[in-house]
Amino acid sequence: EAECCSGVCGCESEYGADYCYNYCCSCYFAAADVANTSYSDKSQSKEVITIKEEEEMEIVEIKEEEEDPIEALEEYSAMLNDLGNFADIVQINTLSMVAEDYKSSTSSSFKIYKVIRTHLLKKNSSPAHKLPLVYVVDSILKNAKGQFVTLMEADAKNWLPVVYGMLNSDGRAKLKRVWNTWREFGIFGLKSWEEMGLCFRREEEQKAEELQSKSADGAGSVGGFRKRVSCYCDSFTCV
């Protein structure tokens, strides 16, 4: 019998080069391309198969090895650290794909989300590191979805203003653009979306007040000098 895929559909290995969706021999592989990452996918449980050699191959026992959740979370945390201060689309997509494997489990989704949240609120990390983390959250919301949407809808209003306070004006503008897309994609309800974006509303109100104040100062000045305004009262003139 031919070996898995080799020489049949052109795959370079038994797991396929790039994406292998070809039926060949008795194999069918769909290997996601997560090259250049150190993460070993532990979301897929491994099967240990004991086979009894007889005239016909008989599967005697199939059992699942339990993954180590702590080790998986540590690896995910390390991947978040590796993001650095620049948004690498390959790394962001990989982190989103890993999260997608946990999207159906409330418990597992919460653990993954908690790791991301911890990095977002970490005070001793560079402010420039916050935006790439926000992009990971954004990718998970738009691609993985599942339980992550519910978790973030309830909690984003708590961490988003904190992250906003860590960023400079350019970073805040980019954060606001991400927040706006959540409304455009209809990811959250209007009320929840508005609550998590209160920091942007306050910023707009503050800018409006400053502009109004400058306009008022300008109206009372000519050529940089304060105009004399007469008030005709009963017995005196005021400025």
XYZ file of C-alpha atoms in Angstrom:
239
model
C 0.000 0.000 0.000
C 1.221 3.517 -0.754
C 2.406 5.641 2.122
C 0.254 8.545 3.253
C -0.080 11.073 0.443
C 3.573 10.774 -0.600
C 3.839 10.454 -4.342
C 0.085 10.555 -4.759
C -0.975 14.167 -4.313
C 2.474 15.749 -4.148
C 2.625 16.409 -0.398
C 6.107 16.574 1.042
C 5.219 14.964 4.343
C 2.513 12.800 5.834
C 0.787 15.943 7.114
C 0.917 17.663 3.759
C 2.724 20.724 2.505
C 0.604 23.828 2.940
C -2.995 22.570 2.915
C -3.735 19.026 1.794
C -7.386 18.293 1.167
C -6.811 15.399 -1.223
C -8.166 11.936 -0.657
C -5.424 9.411 -1.216
C -4.816 5.919 0.162
C -6.842 5.790 3.350
C -5.670 9.218 4.527
C -7.283 12.643 4.678
C -5.239 15.477 6.133
C -6.124 19.106 6.739
C -3.040 20.626 8.353
C -3.226 24.330 9.124
C -0.107 26.230 8.148
C 1.320 27.598 11.387
C 4.926 27.777 10.272
C 7.427 29.899 12.185
C 5.591 29.462 15.467
C 6.669 27.510 18.513
C 3.199 26.515 19.582
C 2.361 22.826 19.549
C -1.382 22.414 19.152
C -2.586 20.838 22.348
C -6.215 21.586 21.723
C -6.478 18.462 19.630
C -6.511 15.464 21.947
C -4.168 12.662 20.995
C -5.409 9.162 20.480
C -3.389 6.250 21.765
C -4.319 3.203 19.746
C -3.429 -0.345 20.689
C -3.593 -2.741 17.753
C -3.727 -6.514 17.986
C -1.947 -8.272 15.166
C -4.202 -10.914 13.659
C -5.365 -11.778 10.179
C -7.464 -8.624 10.294
C -6.178 -5.526 12.119
C -8.393 -4.962 15.121
C -8.462 -1.831 17.239
C -8.541 -3.074 20.791
C -8.332 0.150 22.751
C -8.659 3.827 22.038
C -8.135 6.328 24.800
C -7.471 10.037 24.939
C -4.450 11.557 26.579
C -5.398 14.589 28.598
C -3.540 17.736 27.714
C -1.827 19.800 30.378
C -3.866 23.033 30.476
C -1.210 24.881 32.473
C 1.471 24.071 29.916
C -0.830 25.115 27.056
C -1.581 28.448 28.729
C 2.107 29.059 29.393
C 2.857 28.518 25.724
C 0.047 30.866 24.722
C 1.365 33.503 27.124
C 4.842 33.120 25.629
C 3.382 33.628 22.148
C 1.733 36.857 23.334
C 5.088 38.040 24.654
C 6.698 37.265 21.317
C 4.356 39.749 19.623
C 6.573 42.577 20.804
C 5.682 46.109 19.804
C 4.773 45.428 16.186
C 1.648 43.872 14.732
C 2.770 40.727 12.899
C -0.188 39.371 10.952
C 1.140 35.786 10.956
C 1.525 35.737 14.742
C -1.855 37.401 15.277
C -3.588 34.892 12.998
C -1.873 31.991 14.757
C -2.978 33.222 18.183
C -6.504 33.622 16.856
C -6.476 30.093 15.395
C -5.321 28.628 18.696
C -8.097 30.470 20.547
C -10.626 29.197 18.020
C -9.987 25.639 19.206
C -11.312 26.648 22.632
C -14.235 28.833 21.556
C -16.978 26.309 22.406
C -15.884 25.773 25.996
C -16.746 28.514 28.477
C -14.052 27.344 30.878
C -11.289 27.073 28.278
C -12.290 30.327 26.584
C -12.154 32.117 29.920
C -8.648 30.801 30.624
C -7.353 31.948 27.251
C -9.079 35.317 27.616
C -7.671 35.762 31.116
C -4.125 35.293 29.769
C -4.705 37.957 27.112
C -6.322 40.304 29.640
C -3.358 39.941 32.005
C -0.976 41.008 29.242
C -3.202 43.942 28.304
C -3.220 45.303 31.853
C 0.417 44.545 32.659
C 1.908 47.829 33.859
C 5.578 46.947 33.411
C 5.264 46.215 29.686
C 5.795 48.724 26.901
C 2.728 50.790 25.941
C 3.596 49.990 22.322
C 2.960 46.316 23.116
C -0.693 47.004 23.913
C -1.935 47.612 20.359
C -0.726 44.250 18.964
C -2.561 42.602 21.870
C -5.704 44.554 20.995
C -5.356 43.288 17.429
C -5.280 39.728 18.780
C -8.527 40.420 20.648
C -9.970 41.935 17.474
C -9.026 38.889 15.394
C -10.511 36.491 17.943
C -13.779 38.446 18.027
C -14.104 38.515 14.237
C -12.830 35.018 13.451
C -12.950 32.673 16.453
C -16.084 34.227 18.026
C -17.859 31.623 20.197
C -17.712 32.144 23.959
C -15.080 34.863 23.552
C -17.716 37.341 22.369
C -19.785 36.874 25.531
C -16.736 37.152 27.786
C -15.411 40.304 26.152
C -18.788 41.982 25.884
C -19.113 41.759 29.666
C -15.543 42.813 30.450
C -14.045 45.022 27.712
C -15.522 48.130 29.374
C -13.149 47.458 32.306
C -9.828 47.046 30.479
C -10.288 49.167 27.342
C -10.181 52.523 29.230
C -7.031 51.354 31.047
C -5.299 50.488 27.783
C -6.501 53.805 26.353
C -4.767 55.617 29.217
C -1.460 53.867 28.444
C -1.363 54.919 24.780
C -0.246 58.111 23.103
C -2.562 60.099 20.833
C -1.689 58.024 17.760
C -2.255 54.770 19.640
C -5.573 56.029 20.977
C -6.736 56.854 17.463
C -5.891 53.317 16.306
C -7.642 51.833 19.334
C -10.725 53.881 18.524
C -10.719 52.599 14.939
C -10.709 49.008 16.208
C -13.561 49.820 18.598
C -15.559 51.354 15.741
C -15.188 48.194 13.631
C -16.807 46.173 16.423
C -19.934 48.205 15.842
C -19.648 47.933 12.066
C -19.369 44.138 12.321
C -22.252 43.982 14.803
C -20.163 42.001 17.281
C -21.687 43.576 20.402
C -25.011 45.084 21.315
C -25.194 48.882 21.041
C -25.374 49.470 24.802
C -22.362 47.274 25.567
C -20.389 48.817 22.724
C -21.091 52.339 23.939
C -20.133 51.468 27.521
C -16.739 50.093 26.507
C -16.088 53.219 24.454
C -16.872 55.847 27.106
C -13.217 56.905 27.119
C -13.548 58.015 23.492
C -16.715 59.975 24.217
C -14.997 61.770 27.103
C -12.090 62.587 24.813
C -14.461 64.114 22.252
C -16.244 66.115 24.935
C -12.935 67.391 26.287
C -11.803 68.481 22.826
C -15.139 70.238 22.275
C -14.771 72.122 25.581
C -11.214 73.157 24.734
C -12.307 74.361 21.307
C -15.202 76.298 22.815
C -12.887 77.860 25.384
C -10.421 78.955 22.701
C -13.266 80.411 20.641
C -14.516 82.387 23.636
C -11.024 83.737 24.331
C -10.598 84.723 20.700
C -13.913 86.556 20.594
C -12.815 88.843 23.417
C -9.410 89.661 21.930
C -8.228 91.766 18.993
C -4.670 91.469 17.727
C -3.672 89.567 20.827
C -4.838 92.339 23.188
C -7.854 92.223 25.457
C -10.658 94.508 24.339
C -12.136 97.019 26.748
C -15.810 96.265 27.246
C -17.921 99.002 28.737
C -20.784 98.247 31.056
C -23.014 101.244 31.577
C -24.229 101.050 35.116
C -25.664 103.719 37.347
C -22.498 105.344 38.580
C -19.452 103.496 37.210
C -17.880 101.843 34.164
C -16.566 98.294 34.433
C -14.147 96.371 32.229
